[in-house]
PDB file of C-alpha atoms and ligand atoms in Angstrom:
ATOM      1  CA  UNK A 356      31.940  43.078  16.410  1.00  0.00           C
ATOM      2  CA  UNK A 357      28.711  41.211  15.342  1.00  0.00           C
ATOM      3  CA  UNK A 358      25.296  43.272  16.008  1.00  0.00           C
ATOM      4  CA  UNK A 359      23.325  40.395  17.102  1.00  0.00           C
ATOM      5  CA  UNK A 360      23.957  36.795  18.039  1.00  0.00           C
ATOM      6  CA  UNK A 361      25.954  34.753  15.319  1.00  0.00           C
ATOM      7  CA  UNK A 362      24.205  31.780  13.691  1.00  0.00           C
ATOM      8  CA  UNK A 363      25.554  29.106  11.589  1.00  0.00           C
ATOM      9  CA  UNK A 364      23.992  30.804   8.365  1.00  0.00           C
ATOM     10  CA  UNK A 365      25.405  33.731   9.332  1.00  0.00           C
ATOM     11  CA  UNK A 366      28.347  32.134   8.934  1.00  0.00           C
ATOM     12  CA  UNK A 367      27.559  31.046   5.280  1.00  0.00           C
ATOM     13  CA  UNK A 368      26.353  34.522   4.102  1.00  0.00           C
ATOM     14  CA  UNK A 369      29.957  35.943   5.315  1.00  0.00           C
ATOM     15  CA  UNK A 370      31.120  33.894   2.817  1.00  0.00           C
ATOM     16  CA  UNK A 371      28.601  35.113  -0.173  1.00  0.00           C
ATOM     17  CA  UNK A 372      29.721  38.673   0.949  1.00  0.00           C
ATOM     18  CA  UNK A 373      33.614  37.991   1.026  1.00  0.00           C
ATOM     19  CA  UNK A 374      34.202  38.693   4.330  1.00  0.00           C
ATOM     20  CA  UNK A 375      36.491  36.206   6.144  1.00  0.00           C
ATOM     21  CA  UNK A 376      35.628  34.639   9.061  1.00  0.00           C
ATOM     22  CA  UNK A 377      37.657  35.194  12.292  1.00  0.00           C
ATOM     23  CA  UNK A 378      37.222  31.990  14.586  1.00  0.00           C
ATOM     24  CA  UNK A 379      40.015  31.201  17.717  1.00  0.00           C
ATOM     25  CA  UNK A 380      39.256  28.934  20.557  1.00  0.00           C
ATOM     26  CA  UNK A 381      37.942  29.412  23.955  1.00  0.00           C
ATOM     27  CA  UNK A 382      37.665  27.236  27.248  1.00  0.00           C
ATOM     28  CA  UNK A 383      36.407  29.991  29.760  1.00  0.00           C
ATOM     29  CA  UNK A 384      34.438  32.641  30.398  1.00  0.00           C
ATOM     30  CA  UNK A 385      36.972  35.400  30.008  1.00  0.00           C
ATOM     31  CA  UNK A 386      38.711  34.033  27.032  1.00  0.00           C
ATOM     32  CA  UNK A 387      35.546  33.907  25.395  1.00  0.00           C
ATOM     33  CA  UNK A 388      34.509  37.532  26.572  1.00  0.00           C
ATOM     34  CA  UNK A 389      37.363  39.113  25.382  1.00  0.00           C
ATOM     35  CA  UNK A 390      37.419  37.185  22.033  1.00  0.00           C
ATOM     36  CA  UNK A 391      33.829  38.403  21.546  1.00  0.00           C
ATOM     37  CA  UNK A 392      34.228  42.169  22.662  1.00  0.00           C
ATOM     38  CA  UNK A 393      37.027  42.224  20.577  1.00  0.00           C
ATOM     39  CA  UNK A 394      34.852  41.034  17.651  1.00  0.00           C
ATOM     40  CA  UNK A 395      35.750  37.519  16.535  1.00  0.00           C
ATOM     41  CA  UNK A 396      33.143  35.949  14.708  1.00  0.00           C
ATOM     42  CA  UNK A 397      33.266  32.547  15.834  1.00  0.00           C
ATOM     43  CA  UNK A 398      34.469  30.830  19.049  1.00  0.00           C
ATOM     44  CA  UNK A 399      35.311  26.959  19.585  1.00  0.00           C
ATOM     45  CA  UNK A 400      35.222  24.770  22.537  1.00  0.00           C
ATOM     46  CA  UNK A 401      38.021  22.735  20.902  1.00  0.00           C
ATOM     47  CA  UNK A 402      39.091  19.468  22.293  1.00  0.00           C
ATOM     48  CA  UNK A 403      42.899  21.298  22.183  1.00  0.00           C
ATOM     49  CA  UNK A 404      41.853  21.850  25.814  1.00  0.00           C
ATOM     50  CA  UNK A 405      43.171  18.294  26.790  1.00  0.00           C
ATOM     51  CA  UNK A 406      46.329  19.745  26.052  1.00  0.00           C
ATOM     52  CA  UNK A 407      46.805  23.687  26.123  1.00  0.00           C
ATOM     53  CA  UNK A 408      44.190  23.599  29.911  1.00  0.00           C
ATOM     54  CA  UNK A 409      44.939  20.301  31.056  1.00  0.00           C
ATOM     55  CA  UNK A 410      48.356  19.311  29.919  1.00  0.00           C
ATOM     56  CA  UNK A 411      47.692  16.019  28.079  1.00  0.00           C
ATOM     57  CA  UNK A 412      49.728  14.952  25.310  1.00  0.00           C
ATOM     58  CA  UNK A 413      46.742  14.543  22.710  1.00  0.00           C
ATOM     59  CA  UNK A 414      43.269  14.945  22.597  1.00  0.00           C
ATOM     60  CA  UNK A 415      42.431  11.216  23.375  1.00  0.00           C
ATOM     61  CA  UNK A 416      41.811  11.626  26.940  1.00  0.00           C
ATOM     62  CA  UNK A 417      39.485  14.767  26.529  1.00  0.00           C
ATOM     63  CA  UNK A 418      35.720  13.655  27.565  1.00  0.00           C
ATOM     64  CA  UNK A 419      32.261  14.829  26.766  1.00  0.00           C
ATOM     65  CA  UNK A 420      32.116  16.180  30.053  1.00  0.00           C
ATOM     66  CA  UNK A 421      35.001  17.920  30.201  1.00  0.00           C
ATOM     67  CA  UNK A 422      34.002  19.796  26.873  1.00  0.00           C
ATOM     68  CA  UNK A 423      30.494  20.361  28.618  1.00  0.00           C
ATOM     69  CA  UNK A 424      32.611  21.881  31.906  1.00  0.00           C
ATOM     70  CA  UNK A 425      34.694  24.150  30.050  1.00  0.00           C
ATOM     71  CA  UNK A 426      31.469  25.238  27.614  1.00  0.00           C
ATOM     72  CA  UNK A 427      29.219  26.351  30.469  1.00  0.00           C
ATOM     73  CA  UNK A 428      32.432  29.335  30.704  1.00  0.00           C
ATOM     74  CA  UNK A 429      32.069  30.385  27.594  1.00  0.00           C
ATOM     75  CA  UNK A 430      28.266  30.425  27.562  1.00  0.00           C
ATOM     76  CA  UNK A 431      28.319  32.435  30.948  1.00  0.00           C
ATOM     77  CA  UNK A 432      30.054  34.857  28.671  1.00  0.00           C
ATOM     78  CA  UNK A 433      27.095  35.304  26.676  1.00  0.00           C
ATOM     79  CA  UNK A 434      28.808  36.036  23.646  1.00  0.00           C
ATOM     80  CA  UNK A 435      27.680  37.290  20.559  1.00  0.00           C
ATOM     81  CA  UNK A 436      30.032  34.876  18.512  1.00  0.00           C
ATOM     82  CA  UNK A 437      29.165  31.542  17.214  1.00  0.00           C
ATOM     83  CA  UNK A 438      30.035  29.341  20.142  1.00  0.00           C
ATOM     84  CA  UNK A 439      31.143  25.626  18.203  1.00  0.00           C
ATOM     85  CA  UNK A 440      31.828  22.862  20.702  1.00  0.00           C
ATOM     86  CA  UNK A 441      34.154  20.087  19.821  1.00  0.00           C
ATOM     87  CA  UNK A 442      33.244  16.549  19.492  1.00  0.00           C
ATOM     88  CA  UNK A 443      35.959  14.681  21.668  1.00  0.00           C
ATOM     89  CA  UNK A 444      36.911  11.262  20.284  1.00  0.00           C
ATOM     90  CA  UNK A 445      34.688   8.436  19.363  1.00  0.00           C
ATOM     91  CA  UNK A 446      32.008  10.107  20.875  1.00  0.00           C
ATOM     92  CA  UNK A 447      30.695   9.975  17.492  1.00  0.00           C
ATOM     93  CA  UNK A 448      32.498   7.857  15.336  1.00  0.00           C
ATOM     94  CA  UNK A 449      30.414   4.622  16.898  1.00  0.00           C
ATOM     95  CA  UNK A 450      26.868   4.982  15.863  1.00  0.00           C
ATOM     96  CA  UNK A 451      24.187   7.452  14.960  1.00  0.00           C
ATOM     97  CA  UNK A 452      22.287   7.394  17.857  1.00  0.00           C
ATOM     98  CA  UNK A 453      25.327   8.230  20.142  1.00  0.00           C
ATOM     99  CA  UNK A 454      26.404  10.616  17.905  1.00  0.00           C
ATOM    100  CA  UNK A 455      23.120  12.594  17.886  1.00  0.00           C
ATOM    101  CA  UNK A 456      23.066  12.252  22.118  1.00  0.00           C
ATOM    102  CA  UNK A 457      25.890  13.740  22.521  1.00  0.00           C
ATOM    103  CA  UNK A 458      25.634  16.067  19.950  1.00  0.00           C
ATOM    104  CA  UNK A 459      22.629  16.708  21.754  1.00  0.00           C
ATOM    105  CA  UNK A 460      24.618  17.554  25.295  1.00  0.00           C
ATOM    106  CA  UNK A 461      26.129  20.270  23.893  1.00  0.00           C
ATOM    107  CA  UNK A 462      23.541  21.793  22.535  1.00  0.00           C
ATOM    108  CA  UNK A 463      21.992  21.090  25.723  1.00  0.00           C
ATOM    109  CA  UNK A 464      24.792  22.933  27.327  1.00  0.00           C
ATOM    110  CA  UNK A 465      24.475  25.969  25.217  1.00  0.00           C
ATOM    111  CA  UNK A 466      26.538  25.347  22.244  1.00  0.00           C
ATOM    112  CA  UNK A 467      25.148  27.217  19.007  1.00  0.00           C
ATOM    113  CA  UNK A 468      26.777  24.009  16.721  1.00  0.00           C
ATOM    114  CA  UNK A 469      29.258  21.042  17.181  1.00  0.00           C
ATOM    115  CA  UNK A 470      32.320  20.340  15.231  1.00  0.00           C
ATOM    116  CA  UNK A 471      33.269  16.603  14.470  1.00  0.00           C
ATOM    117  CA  UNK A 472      36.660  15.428  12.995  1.00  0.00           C
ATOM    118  CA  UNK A 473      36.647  13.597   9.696  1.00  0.00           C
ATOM    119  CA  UNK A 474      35.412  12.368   6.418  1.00  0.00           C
ATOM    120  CA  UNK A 475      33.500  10.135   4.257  1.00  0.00           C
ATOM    121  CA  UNK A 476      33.929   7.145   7.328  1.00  0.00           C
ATOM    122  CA  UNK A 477      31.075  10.013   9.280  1.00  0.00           C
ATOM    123  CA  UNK A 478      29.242  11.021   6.674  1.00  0.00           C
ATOM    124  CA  UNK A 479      25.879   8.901   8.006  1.00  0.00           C
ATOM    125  CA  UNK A 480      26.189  10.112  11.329  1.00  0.00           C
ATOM    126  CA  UNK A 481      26.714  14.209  10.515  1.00  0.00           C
ATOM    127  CA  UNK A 482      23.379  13.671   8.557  1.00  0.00           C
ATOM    128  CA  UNK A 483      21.638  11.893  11.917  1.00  0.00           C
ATOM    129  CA  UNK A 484      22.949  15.309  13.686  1.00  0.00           C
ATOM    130  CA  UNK A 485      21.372  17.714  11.063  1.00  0.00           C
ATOM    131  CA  UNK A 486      18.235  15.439  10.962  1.00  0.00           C
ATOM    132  CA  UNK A 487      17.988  16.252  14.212  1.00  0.00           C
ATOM    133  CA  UNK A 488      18.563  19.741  14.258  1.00  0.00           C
ATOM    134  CA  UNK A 489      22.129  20.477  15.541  1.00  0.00           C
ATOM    135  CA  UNK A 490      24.178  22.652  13.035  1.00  0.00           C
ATOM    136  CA  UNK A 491      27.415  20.423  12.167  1.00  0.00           C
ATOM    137  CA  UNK A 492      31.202  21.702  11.106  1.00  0.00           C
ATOM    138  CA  UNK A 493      32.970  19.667   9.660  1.00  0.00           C
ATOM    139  CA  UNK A 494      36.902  19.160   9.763  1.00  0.00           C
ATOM    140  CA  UNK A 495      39.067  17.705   7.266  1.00  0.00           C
ATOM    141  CA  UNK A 496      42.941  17.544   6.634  1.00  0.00           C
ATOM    142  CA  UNK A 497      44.926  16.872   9.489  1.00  0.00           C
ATOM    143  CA  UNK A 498      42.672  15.605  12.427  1.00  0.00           C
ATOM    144  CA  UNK A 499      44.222  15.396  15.681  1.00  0.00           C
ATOM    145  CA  UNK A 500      41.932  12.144  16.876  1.00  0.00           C
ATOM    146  CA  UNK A 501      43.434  10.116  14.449  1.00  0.00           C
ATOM    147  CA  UNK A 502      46.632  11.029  14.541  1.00  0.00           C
ATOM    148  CA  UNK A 503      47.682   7.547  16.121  1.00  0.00           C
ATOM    149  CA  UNK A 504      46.968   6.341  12.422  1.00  0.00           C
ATOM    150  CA  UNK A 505      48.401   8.865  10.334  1.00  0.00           C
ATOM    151  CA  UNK A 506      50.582  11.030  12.829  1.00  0.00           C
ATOM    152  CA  UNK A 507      50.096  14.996  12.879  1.00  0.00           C
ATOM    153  CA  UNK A 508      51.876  15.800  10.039  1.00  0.00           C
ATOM    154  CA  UNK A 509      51.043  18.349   6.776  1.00  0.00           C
ATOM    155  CA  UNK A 510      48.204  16.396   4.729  1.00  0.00           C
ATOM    156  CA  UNK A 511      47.651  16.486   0.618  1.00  0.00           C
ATOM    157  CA  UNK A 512      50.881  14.739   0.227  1.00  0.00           C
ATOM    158  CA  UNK A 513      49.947  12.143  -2.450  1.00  0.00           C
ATOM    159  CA  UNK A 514      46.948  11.807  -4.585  1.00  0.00           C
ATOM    160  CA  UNK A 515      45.072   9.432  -2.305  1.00  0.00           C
ATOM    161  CA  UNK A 516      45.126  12.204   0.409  1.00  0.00           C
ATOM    162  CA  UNK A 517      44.449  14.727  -1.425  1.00  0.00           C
ATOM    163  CA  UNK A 518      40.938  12.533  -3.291  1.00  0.00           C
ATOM    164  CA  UNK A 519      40.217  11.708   0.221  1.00  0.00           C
ATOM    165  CA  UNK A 520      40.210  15.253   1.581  1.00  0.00           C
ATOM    166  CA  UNK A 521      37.981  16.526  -1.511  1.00  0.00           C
ATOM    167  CA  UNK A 522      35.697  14.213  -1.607  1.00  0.00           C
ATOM    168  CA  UNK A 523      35.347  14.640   2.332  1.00  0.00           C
ATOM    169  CA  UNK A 524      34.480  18.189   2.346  1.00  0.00           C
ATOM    170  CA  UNK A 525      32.049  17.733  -0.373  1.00  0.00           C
ATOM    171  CA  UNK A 526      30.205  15.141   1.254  1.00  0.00           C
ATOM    172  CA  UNK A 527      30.139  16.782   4.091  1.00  0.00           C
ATOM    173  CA  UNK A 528      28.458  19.682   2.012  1.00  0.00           C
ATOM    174  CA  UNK A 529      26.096  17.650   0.509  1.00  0.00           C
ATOM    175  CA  UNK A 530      25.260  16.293   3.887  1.00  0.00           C
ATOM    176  CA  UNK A 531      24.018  19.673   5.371  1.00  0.00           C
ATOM    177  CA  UNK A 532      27.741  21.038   7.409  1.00  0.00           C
ATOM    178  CA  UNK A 533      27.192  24.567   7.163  1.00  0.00           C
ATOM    179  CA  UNK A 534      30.962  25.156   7.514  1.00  0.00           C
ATOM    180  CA  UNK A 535      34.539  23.143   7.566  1.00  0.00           C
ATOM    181  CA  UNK A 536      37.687  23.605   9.137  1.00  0.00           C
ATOM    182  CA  UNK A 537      40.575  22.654   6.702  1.00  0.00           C
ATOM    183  CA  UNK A 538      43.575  21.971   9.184  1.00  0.00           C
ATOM    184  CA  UNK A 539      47.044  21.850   8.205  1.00  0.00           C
ATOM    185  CA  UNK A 540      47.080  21.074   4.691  1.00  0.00           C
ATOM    186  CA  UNK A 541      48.632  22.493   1.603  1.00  0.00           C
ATOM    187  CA  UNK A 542      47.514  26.303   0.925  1.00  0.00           C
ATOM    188  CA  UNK A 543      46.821  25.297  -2.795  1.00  0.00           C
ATOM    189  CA  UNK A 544      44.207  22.852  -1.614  1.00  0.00           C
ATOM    190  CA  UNK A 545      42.667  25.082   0.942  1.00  0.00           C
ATOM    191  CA  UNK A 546      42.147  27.218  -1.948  1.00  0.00           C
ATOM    192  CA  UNK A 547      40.690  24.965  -4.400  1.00  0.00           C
ATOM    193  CA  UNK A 548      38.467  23.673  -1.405  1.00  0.00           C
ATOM    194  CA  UNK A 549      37.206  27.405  -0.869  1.00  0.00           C
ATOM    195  CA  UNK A 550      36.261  27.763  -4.822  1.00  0.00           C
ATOM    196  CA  UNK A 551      34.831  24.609  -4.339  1.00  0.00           C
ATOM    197  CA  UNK A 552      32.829  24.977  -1.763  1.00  0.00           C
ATOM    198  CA  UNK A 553      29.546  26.967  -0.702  1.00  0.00           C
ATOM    199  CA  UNK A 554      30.114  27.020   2.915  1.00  0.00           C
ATOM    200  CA  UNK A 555      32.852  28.566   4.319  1.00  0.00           C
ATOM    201  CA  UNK A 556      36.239  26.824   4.962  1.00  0.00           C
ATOM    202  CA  UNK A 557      38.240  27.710   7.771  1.00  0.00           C
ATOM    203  CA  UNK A 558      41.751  26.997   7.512  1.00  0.00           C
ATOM    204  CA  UNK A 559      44.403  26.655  10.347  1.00  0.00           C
ATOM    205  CA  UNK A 560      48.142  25.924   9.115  1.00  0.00           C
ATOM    206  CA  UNK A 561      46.940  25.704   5.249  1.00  0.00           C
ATOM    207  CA  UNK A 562      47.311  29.452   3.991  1.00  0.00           C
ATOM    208  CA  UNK A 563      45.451  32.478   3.284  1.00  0.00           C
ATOM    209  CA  UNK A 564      42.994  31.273   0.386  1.00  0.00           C
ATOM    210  CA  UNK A 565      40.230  30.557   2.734  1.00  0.00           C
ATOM    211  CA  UNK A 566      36.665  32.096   3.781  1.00  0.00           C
ATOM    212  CA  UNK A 567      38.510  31.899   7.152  1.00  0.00           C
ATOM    213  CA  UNK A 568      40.787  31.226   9.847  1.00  0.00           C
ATOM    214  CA  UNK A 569      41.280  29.715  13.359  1.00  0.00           C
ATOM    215  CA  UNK A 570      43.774  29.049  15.904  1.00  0.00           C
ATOM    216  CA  UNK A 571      44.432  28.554  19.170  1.00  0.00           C
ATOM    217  CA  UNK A 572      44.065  30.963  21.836  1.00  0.00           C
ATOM    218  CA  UNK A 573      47.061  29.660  23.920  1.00  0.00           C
ATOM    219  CA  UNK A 574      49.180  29.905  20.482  1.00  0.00           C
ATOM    220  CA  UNK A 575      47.922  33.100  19.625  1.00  0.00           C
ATOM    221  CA  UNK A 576      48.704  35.000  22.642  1.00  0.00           C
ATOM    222  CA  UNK A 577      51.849  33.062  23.389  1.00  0.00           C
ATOM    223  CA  UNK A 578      50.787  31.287  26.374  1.00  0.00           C
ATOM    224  CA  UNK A 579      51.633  28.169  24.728  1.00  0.00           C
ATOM    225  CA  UNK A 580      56.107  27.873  24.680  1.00  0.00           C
ATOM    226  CA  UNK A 581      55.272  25.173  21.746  1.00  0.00           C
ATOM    227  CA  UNK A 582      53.036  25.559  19.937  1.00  0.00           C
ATOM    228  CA  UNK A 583      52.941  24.333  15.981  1.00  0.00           C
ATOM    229  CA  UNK A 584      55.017  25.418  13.209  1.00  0.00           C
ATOM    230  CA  UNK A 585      51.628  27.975  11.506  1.00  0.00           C
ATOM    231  CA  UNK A 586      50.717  29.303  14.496  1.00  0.00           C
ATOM    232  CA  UNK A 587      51.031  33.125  14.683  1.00  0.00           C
ATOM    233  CA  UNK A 588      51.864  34.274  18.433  1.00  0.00           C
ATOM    234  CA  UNK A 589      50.653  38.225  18.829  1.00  0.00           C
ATOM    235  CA  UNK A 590      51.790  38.259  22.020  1.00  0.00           C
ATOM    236  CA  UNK A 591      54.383  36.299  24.412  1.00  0.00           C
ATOM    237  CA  UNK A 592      51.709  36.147  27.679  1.00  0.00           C
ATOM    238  CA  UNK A 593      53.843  33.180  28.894  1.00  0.00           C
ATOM    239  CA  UNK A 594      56.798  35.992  29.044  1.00  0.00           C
ATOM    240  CA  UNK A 595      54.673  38.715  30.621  1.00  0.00           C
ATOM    241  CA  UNK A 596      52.826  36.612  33.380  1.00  0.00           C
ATOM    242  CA  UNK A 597      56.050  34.880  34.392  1.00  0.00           C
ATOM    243  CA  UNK A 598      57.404  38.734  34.550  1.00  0.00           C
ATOM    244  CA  UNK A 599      54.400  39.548  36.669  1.00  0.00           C
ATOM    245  CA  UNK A 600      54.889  36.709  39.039  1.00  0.00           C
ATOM    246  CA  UNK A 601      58.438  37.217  39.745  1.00  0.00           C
ATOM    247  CA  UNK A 602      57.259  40.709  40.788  1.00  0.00           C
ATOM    248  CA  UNK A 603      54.905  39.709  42.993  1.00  0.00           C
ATOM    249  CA  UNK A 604      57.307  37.331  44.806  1.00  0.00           C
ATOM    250  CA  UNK A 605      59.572  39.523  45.085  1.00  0.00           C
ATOM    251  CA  UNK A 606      57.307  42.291  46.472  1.00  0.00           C
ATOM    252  CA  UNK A 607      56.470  39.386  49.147  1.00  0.00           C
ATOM    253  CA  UNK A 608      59.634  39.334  50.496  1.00  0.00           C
ATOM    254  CA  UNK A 609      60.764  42.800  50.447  1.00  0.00           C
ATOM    255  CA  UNK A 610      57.332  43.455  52.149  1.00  0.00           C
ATOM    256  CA  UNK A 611      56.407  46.052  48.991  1.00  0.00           C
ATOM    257  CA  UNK A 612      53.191  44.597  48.478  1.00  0.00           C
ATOM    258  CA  UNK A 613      50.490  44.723  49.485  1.00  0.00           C
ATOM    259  CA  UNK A 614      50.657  48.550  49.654  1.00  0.00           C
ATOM    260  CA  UNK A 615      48.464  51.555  50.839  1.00  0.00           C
ATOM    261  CA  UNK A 616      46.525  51.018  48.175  1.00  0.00           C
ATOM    262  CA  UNK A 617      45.972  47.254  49.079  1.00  0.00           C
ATOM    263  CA  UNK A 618      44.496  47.698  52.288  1.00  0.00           C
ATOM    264  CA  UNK A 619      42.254  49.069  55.202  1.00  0.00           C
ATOM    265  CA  UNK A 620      42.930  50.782  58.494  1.00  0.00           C
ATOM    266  CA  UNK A 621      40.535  50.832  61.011  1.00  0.00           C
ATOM    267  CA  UNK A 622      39.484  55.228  62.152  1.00  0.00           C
ATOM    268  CA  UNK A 623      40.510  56.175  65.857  1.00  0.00           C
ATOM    269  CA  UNK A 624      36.950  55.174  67.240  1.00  0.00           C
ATOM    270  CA  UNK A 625      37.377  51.434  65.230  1.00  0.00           C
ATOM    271  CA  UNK A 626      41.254  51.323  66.868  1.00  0.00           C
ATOM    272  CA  UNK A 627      39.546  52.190  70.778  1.00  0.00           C
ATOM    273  CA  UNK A 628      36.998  50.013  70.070  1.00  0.00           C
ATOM    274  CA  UNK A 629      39.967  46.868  68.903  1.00  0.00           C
ATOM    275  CA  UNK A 630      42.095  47.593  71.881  1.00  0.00           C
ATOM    276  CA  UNK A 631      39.064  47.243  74.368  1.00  0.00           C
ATOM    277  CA  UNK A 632      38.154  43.833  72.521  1.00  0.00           C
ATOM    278  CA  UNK A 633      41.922  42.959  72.540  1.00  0.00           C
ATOM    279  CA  UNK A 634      42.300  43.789  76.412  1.00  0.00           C
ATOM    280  CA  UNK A 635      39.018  42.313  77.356  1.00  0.00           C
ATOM    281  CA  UNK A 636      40.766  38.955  76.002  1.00  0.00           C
ATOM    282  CA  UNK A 637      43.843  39.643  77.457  1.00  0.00           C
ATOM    283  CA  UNK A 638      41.917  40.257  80.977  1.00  0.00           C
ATOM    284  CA  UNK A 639      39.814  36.859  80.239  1.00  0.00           C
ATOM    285  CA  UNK A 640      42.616  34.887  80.124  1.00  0.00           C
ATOM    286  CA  UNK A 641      44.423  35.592  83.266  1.00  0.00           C
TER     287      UNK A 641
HETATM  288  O1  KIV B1109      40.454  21.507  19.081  1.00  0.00           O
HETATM  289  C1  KIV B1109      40.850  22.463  18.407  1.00  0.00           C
HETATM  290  O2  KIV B1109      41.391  23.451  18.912  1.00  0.00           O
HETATM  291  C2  KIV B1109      40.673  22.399  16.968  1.00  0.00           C
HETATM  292  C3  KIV B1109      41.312  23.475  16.149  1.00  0.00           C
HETATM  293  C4  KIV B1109      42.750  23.163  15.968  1.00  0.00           C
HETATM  294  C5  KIV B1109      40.639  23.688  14.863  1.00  0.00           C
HETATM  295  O3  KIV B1109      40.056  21.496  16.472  1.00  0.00           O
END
């Protein structure tokens, strides 16, 4: 578990020691408190809560508010971790200033550094977000927000992907991101990024090569029944609360719960004292 509060260069000198970064995503407060006490370096506010909290199909619908709502858990959690909040869709991709304002929320809010989704098209505005202070992370290879383009499959395929994913994450180097996530991509590239690169790159779906890895909470503790092909499930939680529930209902109706354990009875002076309240009604109403 980190000592003292994460920062983004923290994050960076990981990487110049060899240790690899251990990042998974939160959306409330005890998601993010167990994360931290059990020691994870960095936790995100991703915009996957549009679909693994609220059941949306993509990320599209997810606002800057509902990234702010679901930060202020996380925060309350007062973790030591690295708390990244998400970027939701074209809440930066329009122009600087907007970019930096909202940027700006989320600091606002508590977030320790933002994450936007993209490449060389965002390059101006990540710089107008470091001008201004706010630590950026990049993301390159598959991105989610524009998957209505390109769809959500594995990236790299052909040379022109794989040119525009390199020269991405280096211009998002040279523009002051103190760390990239490298999503779903082949591991051979993630690897050559990592060499590459002087920040760390976090990889989900593309291998083992990197200075780091994320994923989902949801798909990590199997509360998600789909989640994507590289996700590693450590637990099935969708299994064990459904088992949990079942008991419960069925402790309902077979009146097994709740039990002794569960509940209060009044002493003999409280009972005396219920009956004279209870006759006093009874009396009343006549
Ligand atoms: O929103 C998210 O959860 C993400 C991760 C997949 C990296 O961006």
């Amino acid at each position: 578990m980190p000592e003292r509060k994460m920062n983004p260069h923290d994050f960076i000198k990981l990487k110049r020691k060899g240790r690899r970064i251990a990042m998974v995503t939160a959306y409330e407060y005890f998601q993010a408190r167990i994360a931290d006490e059990a020691g994870i370096d960095g936790l995100l506010v991703g915009d996957s809560l549009g679909m693994v909290v609220l059941g949306f199909r993509s990320t599209h619908p997810v606002t800057l508010d509902m990234v702010v709502h679901h930060l202020k858990g996380v925060v309350n959690a007062n973790p030591k971790s690295l708390i990244v909040a998400d970027m939701p869709f074209l809440t930066y991709e329009v122009d600087k200033r907007e970019a930096v304002r909202n940027a700006g929320e989320l600091i606002r809010h508590g977030a320790d550094a933002v994450k936007v989704e993209g490449g060389l098209e965002i390059i101006d505005k990540v710089e107008a977000m470091i001008n201004a202070g706010i630590p950026v992370m990049g993301h390159v290879g598959l991105n989610p927000q524009r998957a209505l383009l390109r769809g959500l499959r594995l990236r790299g395929r052909d040379e022109d992907e794989m040119k525009y994913i390199f020269e991405s994450a280096l211009e998002l180097e040279k523009a002051g991101a103190f760390s990239i996530i490298v999503e779903f991509t082949y591991s051979d590239i993630a690897r050559e990024l990592a060499r590459l690169l002087s920040i760390p790159v976090i990889c989900i779906g593309s291998g083992p090569w990197c200075d780091g890895q994320i994923l989902v909470f949801h798909d990590l503790v199997g509360l998600n029944p789909n989640p994507p092909p590289f996700a590693k499930r450590y637990l099935n939680l969708y299994q064990m609360v459904s088992d949990a529930l079942r008991s419960y209902i069925d402790e309902i109706e077979r009146g097994a719960f709740p039990s002794q354990d569960h509940f209060w009875s009044l002493d003999e002076e409280g009972i005396k004292t219920l009956r004279r309240i209870v006759n006093g009604l009874k009396r009343g109403g006549q």
